[in-house]
Tab-separated table of C-alpha atoms in Angstrom:
chain	number	residue	atom	x	y	z
A	701	MET	CA	0.000	0.000	0.000
A	702	ASN	CA	2.791	2.429	0.902
A	703	HIS	CA	4.557	1.467	-2.358
A	704	LYS	CA	1.451	2.469	-4.348
A	705	ARG	CA	1.296	5.810	-2.570
A	706	GLU	CA	4.965	6.468	-3.342
A	707	GLN	CA	4.425	5.554	-6.996
A	708	ARG	CA	1.535	8.007	-7.262
A	709	LYS	CA	3.525	10.727	-5.500
A	710	ASN	CA	6.573	10.259	-7.738
A	711	SER	CA	4.516	10.639	-10.924
A	712	PHE	CA	4.308	14.386	-10.192
A	713	HIS	CA	7.034	16.975	-9.712
A	714	ILE	CA	5.049	19.593	-7.746
A	715	VAL	CA	1.524	18.260	-7.172
A	716	ASN	CA	1.315	15.741	-4.313
A	717	HIS	CA	4.476	17.139	-2.734
A	718	SER	CA	4.572	19.322	0.379
A	719	VAL	CA	5.269	23.001	-0.256
A	720	PRO	CA	5.117	26.015	2.096
A	721	ARG	CA	1.633	27.511	2.403
A	722	ARG	CA	1.408	30.793	0.542
A	723	ASP	CA	-0.692	32.455	3.241
A	724	GLY	CA	1.263	31.049	6.180
A	725	PRO	CA	3.930	33.744	6.761
A	726	ALA	CA	1.443	36.642	6.546
A	727	LYS	CA	-0.926	34.981	9.007
A	728	VAL	CA	1.598	33.927	11.631
A	729	THR	CA	3.339	37.328	11.575
A	730	GLY	CA	0.104	39.324	11.791
A	731	LYS	CA	0.622	40.944	8.388
A	732	ALA	CA	-2.446	39.371	6.776
A	733	THR	CA	-5.184	41.896	5.991
A	734	TYR	CA	-8.770	40.972	6.847
A	735	VAL	CA	-11.869	43.068	6.172
A	736	SER	CA	-11.833	44.341	9.749
A	737	ASP	CA	-8.358	45.804	9.074
A	738	VAL	CA	-9.542	47.901	6.116
A	739	LYS	CA	-10.076	51.615	6.773
A	740	LEU	CA	-11.419	53.941	4.099
A	741	PRO	CA	-11.293	57.764	4.244
A	742	GLY	CA	-14.397	59.175	5.936
A	743	MET	CA	-15.641	55.723	6.926
A	744	ALA	CA	-18.655	55.533	9.246
A	745	TYR	CA	-19.957	52.618	11.314
A	746	ALA	CA	-23.314	50.839	11.304
A	747	LYS	CA	-25.189	48.976	14.016
A	748	VAL	CA	-28.415	46.993	13.683
A	749	LEU	CA	-31.608	46.895	15.759
A	750	ARG	CA	-33.028	43.365	15.665
A	751	SER	CA	-36.475	41.939	16.267
A	752	PRO	CA	-37.085	40.178	19.591
A	753	TYR	CA	-39.952	38.246	17.971
A	754	ALA	CA	-39.885	35.298	15.584
A	755	HIS	CA	-43.036	36.372	13.733
A	756	ALA	CA	-44.687	39.776	14.064
A	757	LYS	CA	-46.125	42.694	12.145
A	758	ILE	CA	-44.253	45.954	12.474
A	759	ALA	CA	-47.034	48.286	13.610
A	760	SER	CA	-44.813	51.378	13.712
A	761	ILE	CA	-41.199	52.552	13.848
A	762	ASP	CA	-40.340	55.951	15.308
A	763	THR	CA	-36.745	56.971	14.556
A	764	SER	CA	-37.078	60.694	15.282
A	765	ARG	CA	-35.196	60.581	18.592
A	766	ALA	CA	-32.351	58.579	17.062
A	767	ARG	CA	-32.029	60.906	14.049
A	768	SER	CA	-31.452	63.882	16.335
A	769	ARG	CA	-28.484	62.267	18.106
A	770	PRO	CA	-25.104	63.981	17.626
A	771	GLY	CA	-22.635	62.107	15.432
A	772	LEU	CA	-25.355	60.235	13.540
A	773	PHE	CA	-25.279	60.217	9.728
A	774	ALA	CA	-28.277	58.071	8.762
A	775	VAL	CA	-31.063	55.788	9.981
A	776	LEU	CA	-32.389	53.044	7.727
A	777	THR	CA	-35.702	51.158	8.052
A	778	GLY	CA	-38.018	49.348	5.670
A	779	ASN	CA	-39.664	52.716	4.987
A	780	ASP	CA	-36.431	54.234	3.631
A	781	LEU	CA	-35.768	52.016	0.622
A	782	SER	CA	-37.374	54.001	-2.194
A	783	GLY	CA	-34.984	54.027	-5.140
A	784	ILE	CA	-33.581	50.518	-4.730
A	785	ASN	CA	-34.940	46.975	-4.983
A	786	PRO	CA	-34.805	45.734	-1.375
A	787	TYR	CA	-35.228	42.006	-2.150
A	788	TYR	CA	-32.449	39.553	-2.930
A	789	GLY	CA	-31.856	35.799	-2.804
A	790	HIS	CA	-30.049	33.055	-4.664
A	791	ALA	CA	-32.893	30.593	-5.268
A	792	VAL	CA	-35.728	33.143	-5.077
A	793	LYS	CA	-35.570	36.836	-4.259
A	794	ASP	CA	-37.507	36.566	-1.016
A	795	HIS	CA	-35.076	38.165	1.458
A	796	PRO	CA	-35.482	41.891	2.246
A	797	LEU	CA	-32.223	43.586	3.186
A	798	ILE	CA	-34.087	44.942	6.222
A	799	ALA	CA	-37.541	43.946	7.516
A	800	ILE	CA	-40.446	45.401	5.550
A	801	ASP	CA	-43.854	45.393	7.292
A	802	LYS	CA	-43.159	42.234	9.301
A	803	VAL	CA	-40.392	40.097	10.779
A	804	ARG	CA	-39.971	36.378	10.148
A	805	PHE	CA	-37.272	35.321	12.608
A	806	ALA	CA	-35.966	36.451	15.966
A	807	GLY	CA	-32.980	38.645	15.233
A	808	GLU	CA	-34.132	39.932	11.845
A	809	PRO	CA	-32.849	43.492	11.196
A	810	VAL	CA	-35.573	46.089	11.750
A	811	ALA	CA	-33.475	49.264	11.655
A	812	ALA	CA	-29.851	50.260	11.102
A	813	VAL	CA	-28.027	53.398	12.183
A	814	VAL	CA	-24.841	54.905	10.759
A	815	ALA	CA	-22.642	57.046	12.988
A	816	GLN	CA	-19.153	58.483	13.365
A	817	ASP	CA	-18.055	55.569	15.554
A	818	GLU	CA	-19.383	52.235	16.777
A	819	ARG	CA	-20.253	53.449	20.264
A	820	THR	CA	-22.374	56.335	18.969
A	821	ALA	CA	-24.160	53.978	16.583
A	822	PHE	CA	-24.784	51.395	19.300
A	823	GLU	CA	-26.181	53.986	21.721
A	824	ALA	CA	-28.495	55.411	19.043
A	825	LEU	CA	-30.311	52.077	18.776
A	826	GLU	CA	-31.800	52.737	22.230
A	827	PHE	CA	-33.639	55.764	20.808
A	828	ILE	CA	-35.556	53.841	18.127
A	829	ASP	CA	-39.107	52.941	19.173
A	830	VAL	CA	-40.685	49.918	17.471
A	831	LYS	CA	-44.180	48.597	18.138
A	832	TYR	CA	-44.954	45.014	17.108
A	833	GLU	CA	-48.127	42.966	16.721
A	834	GLU	CA	-46.978	39.459	17.559
A	835	LEU	CA	-48.155	36.694	15.208
A	836	LYS	CA	-48.421	32.947	15.699
A	837	THR	CA	-45.040	31.311	15.254
A	838	VAL	CA	-44.160	28.231	13.234
A	839	LEU	CA	-41.211	26.431	14.804
A	840	THR	CA	-41.069	23.010	13.138
A	841	PRO	CA	-41.608	21.672	9.599
A	842	LYS	CA	-44.541	19.634	10.885
A	843	GLU	CA	-46.264	22.776	12.195
A	844	ALA	CA	-45.455	24.630	8.972
A	845	VAL	CA	-47.383	22.245	6.710
A	846	GLU	CA	-50.405	21.725	8.978
A	847	LYS	CA	-53.747	22.950	7.685
A	848	GLY	CA	-54.349	26.535	8.783
A	849	ALA	CA	-50.699	27.217	9.627
A	850	PRO	CA	-49.806	30.916	9.402
A	851	LEU	CA	-48.077	31.748	6.132
A	852	ILE	CA	-44.482	32.921	6.435
A	853	HIS	CA	-44.640	34.542	2.982
A	854	GLU	CA	-47.813	35.858	1.384
A	855	ARG	CA	-46.615	36.478	-2.180
A	856	PRO	CA	-44.616	34.630	-4.860
A	857	PHE	CA	-41.085	35.732	-5.671
A	858	GLU	CA	-38.895	36.258	-8.690
A	859	ALA	CA	-36.364	33.483	-9.338
A	860	GLY	CA	-32.754	34.061	-8.340
A	861	ALA	CA	-29.544	33.142	-10.132
A	862	LEU	CA	-28.857	29.878	-8.301
A	863	ARG	CA	-28.740	26.850	-10.585
A	864	GLY	CA	-28.150	23.145	-10.096
A	865	PHE	CA	-31.524	22.147	-8.663
A	866	GLU	CA	-34.676	20.880	-10.318
A	867	GLY	CA	-38.242	21.605	-9.377
A	868	GLU	CA	-39.969	24.812	-8.431
A	869	VAL	CA	-39.624	26.853	-5.264
A	870	THR	CA	-43.228	27.038	-4.059
A	871	ALA	CA	-42.808	29.261	-0.987
A	872	GLY	CA	-45.088	32.302	-1.084
A	873	ARG	CA	-47.793	30.567	-3.119
A	874	GLY	CA	-50.256	29.785	-0.375
A	875	SER	CA	-47.955	27.274	1.289
A	876	ASN	CA	-44.989	27.129	3.659
A	877	LEU	CA	-43.437	24.307	1.631
A	878	CYS	CA	-40.272	25.654	0.037
A	879	GLN	CA	-39.397	22.797	-2.323
A	880	GLU	CA	-39.592	19.042	-2.834
A	881	SER	CA	-36.991	16.713	-4.312
A	882	HIS	CA	-37.438	13.045	-5.247
A	883	LEU	CA	-35.124	10.278	-6.416
A	884	LYS	CA	-36.122	6.757	-7.433
A	885	TRP	CA	-34.786	3.800	-9.379
A	886	GLY	CA	-35.266	0.050	-9.276
A	887	ASP	CA	-38.022	-1.712	-7.312
A	888	THR	CA	-37.508	-0.964	-3.626
A	889	GLU	CA	-40.630	-2.739	-2.379
A	890	ALA	CA	-39.690	-6.007	-4.076
A	891	ALA	CA	-36.119	-5.735	-2.794
A	892	PHE	CA	-37.254	-5.266	0.808
A	893	LYS	CA	-39.482	-8.347	0.580
A	894	GLN	CA	-36.452	-10.431	-0.448
A	895	ALA	CA	-34.029	-8.918	2.092
A	896	ALA	CA	-32.068	-11.036	4.551
A	897	ALA	CA	-31.836	-8.132	7.014
A	898	VAL	CA	-33.370	-4.660	7.285
A	899	VAL	CA	-32.595	-1.724	9.556
A	900	GLU	CA	-35.116	1.101	9.943
A	901	ALA	CA	-34.673	4.198	12.113
A	902	GLU	CA	-35.140	7.958	12.442
A	903	TYR	CA	-32.234	10.378	12.820
A	904	TYR	CA	-32.297	14.032	13.809
A	905	PHE	CA	-29.633	16.470	12.666
A	906	PRO	CA	-29.914	19.676	14.732
A	907	MET	CA	-29.674	23.233	13.537
A	908	ILE	CA	-26.052	24.354	13.940
A	909	TYR	CA	-23.974	27.477	13.449
A	910	ALA	CA	-20.623	27.034	11.703
A	911	TYR	CA	-18.521	28.996	14.168
A	912	ALA	CA	-15.807	31.028	12.450
A	913	MET	CA	-13.196	33.044	14.336
A	914	GLU	CA	-14.186	36.038	12.189
A	915	PRO	CA	-17.913	36.930	12.348
A	916	TYR	CA	-19.540	38.608	9.346
A	917	VAL	CA	-18.000	41.925	8.382
A	918	ALA	CA	-18.380	44.122	5.312
A	919	ILE	CA	-17.463	47.631	4.185
A	920	ALA	CA	-19.410	49.363	1.419
A	921	GLU	CA	-18.806	52.442	-0.684
A	922	VAL	CA	-21.540	53.665	-3.031
A	923	GLY	CA	-20.877	56.450	-5.507
A	924	GLU	CA	-21.219	57.612	-9.100
A	925	ASN	CA	-18.994	54.775	-10.307
A	926	GLY	CA	-21.087	52.099	-8.622
A	927	VAL	CA	-20.758	49.920	-5.538
A	928	THR	CA	-17.542	48.592	-4.007
A	929	ILE	CA	-17.722	46.068	-1.166
A	930	TYR	CA	-14.999	44.611	1.016
A	931	SER	CA	-16.454	41.390	2.361
A	932	SER	CA	-15.569	38.081	3.992
A	933	ALA	CA	-17.866	36.283	1.530
A	934	GLN	CA	-16.997	32.800	0.301
A	935	HIS	CA	-18.765	33.287	-3.062
A	936	PRO	CA	-18.077	36.907	-4.079
A	937	PHE	CA	-19.445	36.550	-7.613
A	938	MET	CA	-22.837	35.359	-6.361
A	939	VAL	CA	-22.948	38.214	-3.855
A	940	ARG	CA	-22.128	40.609	-6.691
A	941	HIS	CA	-25.135	39.326	-8.626
A	942	ASP	CA	-27.451	40.064	-5.689
A	943	LEU	CA	-26.057	43.583	-5.401
A	944	THR	CA	-26.668	44.270	-9.105
A	945	THR	CA	-30.303	43.330	-8.442
A	946	VAL	CA	-30.630	45.582	-5.387
A	947	PHE	CA	-29.103	48.662	-7.012
A	948	GLY	CA	-30.130	48.049	-10.627
A	949	LEU	CA	-26.537	48.292	-11.801
A	950	PRO	CA	-24.606	46.398	-14.479
A	951	VAL	CA	-22.033	43.865	-13.307
A	952	SER	CA	-19.252	46.238	-14.351
A	953	GLN	CA	-20.333	48.714	-11.649
A	954	VAL	CA	-20.372	46.325	-8.704
A	955	ARG	CA	-17.042	45.187	-7.287
A	956	LEU	CA	-16.446	42.746	-4.440
A	957	ILE	CA	-13.027	42.503	-2.842
A	958	VAL	CA	-12.335	39.571	-0.511
A	959	PRO	CA	-9.086	39.784	1.476
A	960	PHE	CA	-8.120	37.008	3.899
A	961	VAL	CA	-11.179	35.301	5.416
A	962	GLY	CA	-11.148	34.164	9.030
A	963	GLY	CA	-12.992	30.905	8.446
A	964	GLY	CA	-16.219	30.197	6.610
A	965	TYR	CA	-17.286	26.526	6.746
A	966	GLY	CA	-20.187	27.282	4.412
A	967	SER	CA	-21.763	29.910	6.667
A	968	LYS	CA	-20.366	32.705	4.464
A	969	SER	CA	-21.258	30.982	1.207
A	970	TYR	CA	-24.095	33.258	0.197
A	971	THR	CA	-25.195	36.858	0.554
A	972	LYS	CA	-25.581	37.858	4.196
A	973	ILE	CA	-25.011	41.479	5.274
A	974	GLU	CA	-23.669	42.978	2.035
A	975	PRO	CA	-26.979	44.458	0.730
A	976	LEU	CA	-27.702	46.002	4.144
A	977	VAL	CA	-24.296	47.640	4.540
A	978	ALA	CA	-24.428	48.855	0.924
A	979	ALA	CA	-27.861	50.408	1.559
A	980	CYS	CA	-26.440	52.097	4.667
A	981	ALA	CA	-23.584	53.565	2.603
A	982	TRP	CA	-26.059	54.675	-0.067
A	983	LYS	CA	-28.177	56.404	2.573
A	984	ALA	CA	-25.276	57.952	4.515
A	985	LYS	CA	-23.408	59.025	1.349
A	986	ARG	CA	-20.098	57.768	2.727
A	987	PRO	CA	-18.247	54.452	3.208
A	988	VAL	CA	-19.825	52.326	5.956
A	989	LYS	CA	-18.519	49.363	7.925
A	990	LEU	CA	-20.777	46.784	9.584
A	991	GLN	CA	-19.171	44.176	11.804
A	992	LEU	CA	-21.407	41.699	13.597
A	993	SER	CA	-20.784	40.231	17.004
A	994	VAL	CA	-20.676	36.449	17.378
A	995	GLU	CA	-24.180	36.586	18.869
A	996	GLU	CA	-25.483	38.505	15.845
A	997	ALA	CA	-23.740	36.144	13.446
A	998	MET	CA	-25.480	33.188	15.077
A	999	LEU	CA	-28.827	34.907	14.458
A	1000	THR	CA	-27.927	35.625	10.835
A	1001	THR	CA	-27.255	32.128	9.533
A	1002	ARG	CA	-27.398	28.480	10.511
A	1003	SER	CA	-27.627	25.095	8.840
A	1004	ASP	CA	-31.005	23.510	8.209
A	1005	ASP	CA	-32.018	21.002	10.844
A	1006	ALA	CA	-33.402	17.776	9.410
A	1007	LEU	CA	-35.394	14.734	10.456
A	1008	THR	CA	-34.504	11.646	8.408
A	1009	TRP	CA	-36.452	8.398	8.309
A	1010	MET	CA	-34.410	5.699	6.586
A	1011	ARG	CA	-34.445	1.980	6.020
A	1012	THR	CA	-31.805	-0.117	4.263
A	1013	ALA	CA	-31.820	-3.764	3.203
A	1014	VAL	CA	-29.053	-6.309	2.578
A	1015	ASP	CA	-29.090	-9.747	0.969
A	1016	ALA	CA	-27.691	-12.976	2.416
A	1017	ASN	CA	-24.198	-12.066	1.152
A	1018	GLY	CA	-24.152	-8.752	2.998
A	1019	LYS	CA	-24.654	-6.651	-0.141
A	1020	ILE	CA	-26.898	-3.600	0.135
A	1021	ILE	CA	-29.867	-4.126	-2.174
A	1022	ALA	CA	-32.259	-1.281	-1.310
A	1023	ARG	CA	-32.614	2.009	0.509
A	1024	GLN	CA	-35.599	4.221	1.214
A	1025	ALA	CA	-35.479	7.582	2.955
A	1026	ARG	CA	-37.712	10.526	3.733
A	1027	ILE	CA	-35.967	13.699	4.857
A	1028	THR	CA	-37.799	16.750	6.184
A	1029	MET	CA	-35.710	19.893	6.401
A	1030	ASN	CA	-36.343	23.164	8.217
A	1031	THR	CA	-35.144	25.915	5.897
A	1032	GLY	CA	-36.174	28.744	8.224
A	1033	ALA	CA	-37.600	32.124	7.275
A	1034	TYR	CA	-35.976	32.493	3.839
A	1035	ALA	CA	-35.007	30.089	1.064
A	1036	GLU	CA	-31.351	31.126	0.596
A	1037	ASN	CA	-29.610	28.048	-0.896
A	1038	SER	CA	-31.908	25.467	0.700
A	1039	PRO	CA	-33.499	24.305	-2.598
A	1040	LEU	CA	-30.022	23.333	-3.785
A	1041	VAL	CA	-29.237	21.732	-0.420
A	1042	CYS	CA	-32.472	19.758	-0.771
A	1043	GLU	CA	-31.523	18.538	-4.241
A	1044	LYS	CA	-27.973	17.662	-3.261
A	1045	ALA	CA	-28.951	15.882	-0.073
A	1046	THR	CA	-31.496	13.748	-1.894
A	1047	ASN	CA	-28.713	12.582	-4.210
A	1048	ARG	CA	-26.160	12.169	-1.416
A	1049	CYS	CA	-28.508	10.051	0.665
A	1050	VAL	CA	-27.418	7.134	-1.517
A	1051	GLY	CA	-23.875	7.565	-0.241
A	1052	PRO	CA	-20.868	6.181	-2.121
A	1053	TYR	CA	-22.469	2.741	-2.266
A	1054	SER	CA	-23.694	0.645	-5.157
A	1055	ILE	CA	-27.429	0.242	-4.431
A	1056	PRO	CA	-29.685	-1.160	-7.173
A	1057	ASN	CA	-33.008	-0.001	-5.656
A	1058	VAL	CA	-33.455	3.511	-4.257
A	1059	GLN	CA	-36.334	5.769	-3.223
A	1060	ILE	CA	-35.496	9.094	-1.567
A	1061	ASP	CA	-37.946	11.880	-0.756
A	1062	GLY	CA	-36.760	15.065	0.870
A	1063	CYS	CA	-33.626	16.924	1.613
A	1064	ALA	CA	-30.650	17.735	3.738
A	1065	GLN	CA	-28.045	16.650	6.301
A	1066	VAL	CA	-28.261	12.955	5.502
A	1067	THR	CA	-24.707	11.611	5.563
A	1068	MET	CA	-24.886	11.260	9.348
A	1069	ALA	CA	-28.098	9.236	9.005
A	1070	GLY	CA	-26.799	7.077	6.173
A	1071	GLU	CA	-23.488	6.218	7.826
A	1072	SER	CA	-25.194	5.546	11.172
A	1073	GLN	CA	-27.454	3.079	9.408
A	1074	ILE	CA	-24.475	1.405	7.732
A	1075	ASP	CA	-22.985	0.793	11.200
A	1076	GLU	CA	-26.320	-0.539	12.472
A	1077	LEU	CA	-26.665	-2.885	9.499
A	1078	ALA	CA	-23.126	-4.202	9.954
A	1079	ALA	CA	-23.875	-4.920	13.614
A	1080	LYS	CA	-27.138	-6.650	12.738
A	1081	ILE	CA	-25.507	-9.102	10.303
A	1082	GLY	CA	-22.370	-9.529	12.423
A	1083	LYS	CA	-19.892	-7.842	10.081
A	1084	ASP	CA	-17.082	-5.433	10.848
A	1085	PRO	CA	-18.243	-1.909	9.796
A	1086	LEU	CA	-15.124	-1.335	7.686
A	1087	GLU	CA	-15.391	-4.688	5.920
A	1088	PHE	CA	-19.103	-4.033	5.287
A	1089	ARG	CA	-18.284	-0.705	3.661
A	1090	LEU	CA	-15.472	-2.203	1.575
A	1091	ALA	CA	-17.902	-4.821	0.254
A	1092	ASN	CA	-20.474	-2.216	-0.805
A	1093	VAL	CA	-18.693	0.943	-1.958
A	1094	ALA	CA	-18.886	1.741	-5.644
A	1095	LYS	CA	-15.920	0.631	-7.722
A	1096	PRO	CA	-14.006	2.830	-10.205
A	1097	GLY	CA	-15.920	2.929	-13.493
A	1098	GLU	CA	-19.157	1.650	-11.939
A	1099	GLU	CA	-22.404	3.464	-12.684
A	1100	PHE	CA	-23.678	3.878	-9.142
A	1101	PHE	CA	-26.122	6.653	-10.066
A	1102	PRO	CA	-28.382	6.280	-13.152
A	1103	ASN	CA	-27.603	8.538	-16.119
A	1104	MET	CA	-24.572	10.043	-14.423
A	1105	ARG	CA	-20.871	9.762	-15.078
A	1106	PRO	CA	-19.409	6.490	-13.724
A	1107	PHE	CA	-17.826	6.635	-10.306
A	1108	ASP	CA	-14.193	7.733	-10.587
A	1109	GLY	CA	-13.055	7.452	-6.961
A	1110	THR	CA	-10.813	4.883	-5.283
A	1111	LEU	CA	-12.795	4.492	-2.080
A	1112	LYS	CA	-11.562	0.999	-1.242
A	1113	GLN	CA	-7.968	2.168	-1.373
A	1114	ASP	CA	-8.826	5.375	0.491
A	1115	LEU	CA	-10.639	3.485	3.259
A	1116	ASP	CA	-7.682	1.124	3.615
A	1117	ILE	CA	-5.290	4.080	3.913
A	1118	ALA	CA	-7.541	5.772	6.492
A	1119	ALA	CA	-7.896	2.557	8.492
A	1120	GLU	CA	-4.132	2.039	8.504
A	1121	ALA	CA	-3.540	5.621	9.652
A	1122	LEU	CA	-6.098	5.194	12.455
A	1123	GLY	CA	-4.681	1.883	13.604
A	1124	TYR	CA	-8.162	0.519	13.002
A	1125	LYS	CA	-7.417	-3.078	14.008
A	1126	ALA	CA	-5.368	-2.246	17.089
A	1127	PRO	CA	-7.002	-3.221	20.410
A	1128	LEU	CA	-8.840	-0.458	22.274
A	1129	ARG	CA	-8.641	0.423	25.918
A	1130	LYS	CA	-11.770	0.085	28.012
A	1131	GLY	CA	-14.176	2.959	27.451
A	1132	ARG	CA	-12.732	3.825	24.026
A	1133	GLY	CA	-14.442	3.465	20.670
A	1134	ARG	CA	-13.454	3.800	17.041
A	1135	SER	CA	-15.447	4.400	13.889
A	1136	ILE	CA	-14.878	5.088	10.225
A	1137	GLY	CA	-17.206	6.463	7.572
A	1138	CYS	CA	-17.280	7.716	4.007
A	1139	SER	CA	-19.511	9.738	1.737
A	1140	GLY	CA	-19.864	10.623	-1.919
A	1141	SER	CA	-20.643	14.036	-3.312
A	1142	ASP	CA	-20.764	16.009	-6.505
A	1143	ALA	CA	-19.987	19.725	-6.649
A	1144	GLY	CA	-21.504	21.553	-3.712
A	1145	ALA	CA	-22.777	24.718	-5.351
A	1146	TYR	CA	-23.342	26.378	-8.692
A	1147	PRO	CA	-22.202	28.178	-10.729
A	1148	LEU	CA	-18.896	26.363	-10.781
A	1149	THR	CA	-15.820	28.529	-10.446
A	1150	SER	CA	-13.515	29.239	-13.362
A	1151	THR	CA	-9.902	30.307	-13.656
A	1152	ALA	CA	-7.955	32.604	-15.983
A	1153	ILE	CA	-4.183	32.276	-16.273
A	1154	ARG	CA	-1.814	34.991	-17.484
A	1155	VAL	CA	1.706	34.048	-18.529
A	1156	HIS	CA	3.892	37.149	-18.404
A	1157	ALA	CA	6.870	38.052	-20.584
A	1158	ASP	CA	9.351	36.959	-17.916
A	1159	GLY	CA	7.735	33.522	-17.594
A	1160	SER	CA	5.968	34.231	-14.305
A	1161	VAL	CA	2.300	33.315	-14.001
A	1162	SER	CA	-0.722	35.068	-12.457
A	1163	ILE	CA	-3.924	33.182	-11.691
A	1164	LEU	CA	-7.324	34.834	-11.405
A	1165	THR	CA	-9.849	32.521	-9.775
A	1166	GLY	CA	-13.176	32.674	-7.991
A	1167	SER	CA	-11.880	30.346	-5.280
A	1168	THR	CA	-11.691	32.226	-1.979
A	1169	GLU	CA	-8.860	31.425	0.437
A	1170	LEU	CA	-10.574	30.463	3.702
A	1171	GLY	CA	-7.662	28.655	5.265
A	1172	GLN	CA	-8.236	25.513	3.182
A	1173	GLY	CA	-5.093	26.188	1.127
A	1174	SER	CA	-6.576	26.932	-2.299
A	1175	HIS	CA	-4.060	29.719	-2.939
A	1176	THR	CA	-1.307	27.145	-2.458
A	1177	VAL	CA	-2.843	24.145	-4.221
A	1178	ILE	CA	-4.014	26.020	-7.331
A	1179	PRO	CA	-0.476	27.363	-8.043
A	1180	GLN	CA	0.844	23.818	-7.563
A	1181	ILE	CA	-1.503	22.520	-10.255
A	1182	ALA	CA	-0.677	25.396	-12.618
A	1183	ALA	CA	3.072	25.011	-12.078
A	1184	GLU	CA	2.826	21.263	-12.729
A	1185	GLU	CA	0.898	21.705	-15.961
A	1186	LEU	CA	2.913	24.665	-17.281
A	1187	GLY	CA	6.284	23.259	-16.281
A	1188	VAL	CA	7.348	26.362	-14.356
A	1189	PRO	CA	8.731	26.628	-10.812
A	1190	PHE	CA	6.093	26.813	-8.074
A	1191	GLU	CA	7.662	30.054	-6.803
A	1192	ARG	CA	6.889	31.754	-10.153
A	1193	VAL	CA	3.126	31.281	-9.833
A	1194	ARG	CA	0.835	33.481	-7.751
A	1195	VAL	CA	-2.903	33.790	-7.182
A	1196	ILE	CA	-4.472	37.230	-7.297
A	1197	SER	CA	-6.772	37.571	-4.270
A	1198	SER	CA	-10.500	37.212	-4.862
A	1199	ASP	CA	-11.659	40.374	-6.588
A	1200	THR	CA	-14.566	40.541	-9.024
A	1201	ALA	CA	-13.107	43.540	-10.882
């Protein structure tokens, strides 16, 4: 096994060899620039007043006392958005940059103030008077689809730019159901009747917040030449698209600059605070910075919690012959990327296994459920969990998903390498456990990123790419690949930081 790894490593000169991380020296010496380090001339600071209610009508907002405070430049509410399109969203444009008429989750922005410094802005929030008419809340997917449940959205929405999912987003059309996704092949019912063993169970994946050391932060400047945003966004080009919608500008007049990002983990994947801070800058007629606290960030985004019912069948030889699943996901107040998550999770519920009969209805967070059930099945038929996986994972060149490209992974080899590294077969001390799992996935989000390469007169190379450096090493790995393919030294290749200009 080690010989095979060495052979694969030696077939490349730069790829698959350790090189110094490009971002390492700047980060460990404190020279790396993050959005919070950026200071623009005349920059002001924004703070946000948030709803204490999960679902309520905004009866009135009185900002007169706040507007008279010294050092204040602007106050923004849902009544101050004439001249821009306040709605954005990747799947559907359902998300107002600030609450309009009602709030749909606890913590939703109701007002924002812009002041000469953060303290002045924070204190001004105390002088905004908001009266609410509390509405019945919907806290679970089951409650949301019950007859007579209060509607979260009362009107249909324009489609967004997000691609990669099938089906229609139905939220806002007399229902709280956002989207459905289905997957089926083979004859699952017949397979279950012939099964030697079946495991059936429910699994709950809770709502979580992907904690990053750097909470959301953005700086906006709006002027005659358009909108410029410094942001910690993972997908700057998708955020740019939302901003063109809000301000009615061509792509050429909206620029997103992403310096170093202090962690993302998916929580910064889509538009979050950028439209709000841009609207604040538009209103205040000066650059504005909005930096959220950790508490605010946790109110701004989270993963979708999901309840998964699943059953899986094996034959007498321990081969998986069928799987059924029903996944119900809580997308929350707004769609964001959940329709794509729904589509992807339906596909990923199959896992990296060769299963001839499949029926999946639903959506997200299913790998935990699927791999838990694999362990339970292995225990039921008396097989080692690793050996059970090795017997069922898809092989290279095998069509494990109908009408899709054959599987091109080497999961058996990868599982063996992982097991060896873990000391999988070594005896365990009392009270210790050990587990191993695997999953299969296609691309996580669309549109897929692209790269442009410039070879300069002196033979050096510049790479322009939509891949944001989040600490995962993309600004090191991408130059390795380019250097390998172009036959130039690794040191002669550099990535230009994420910038949509």
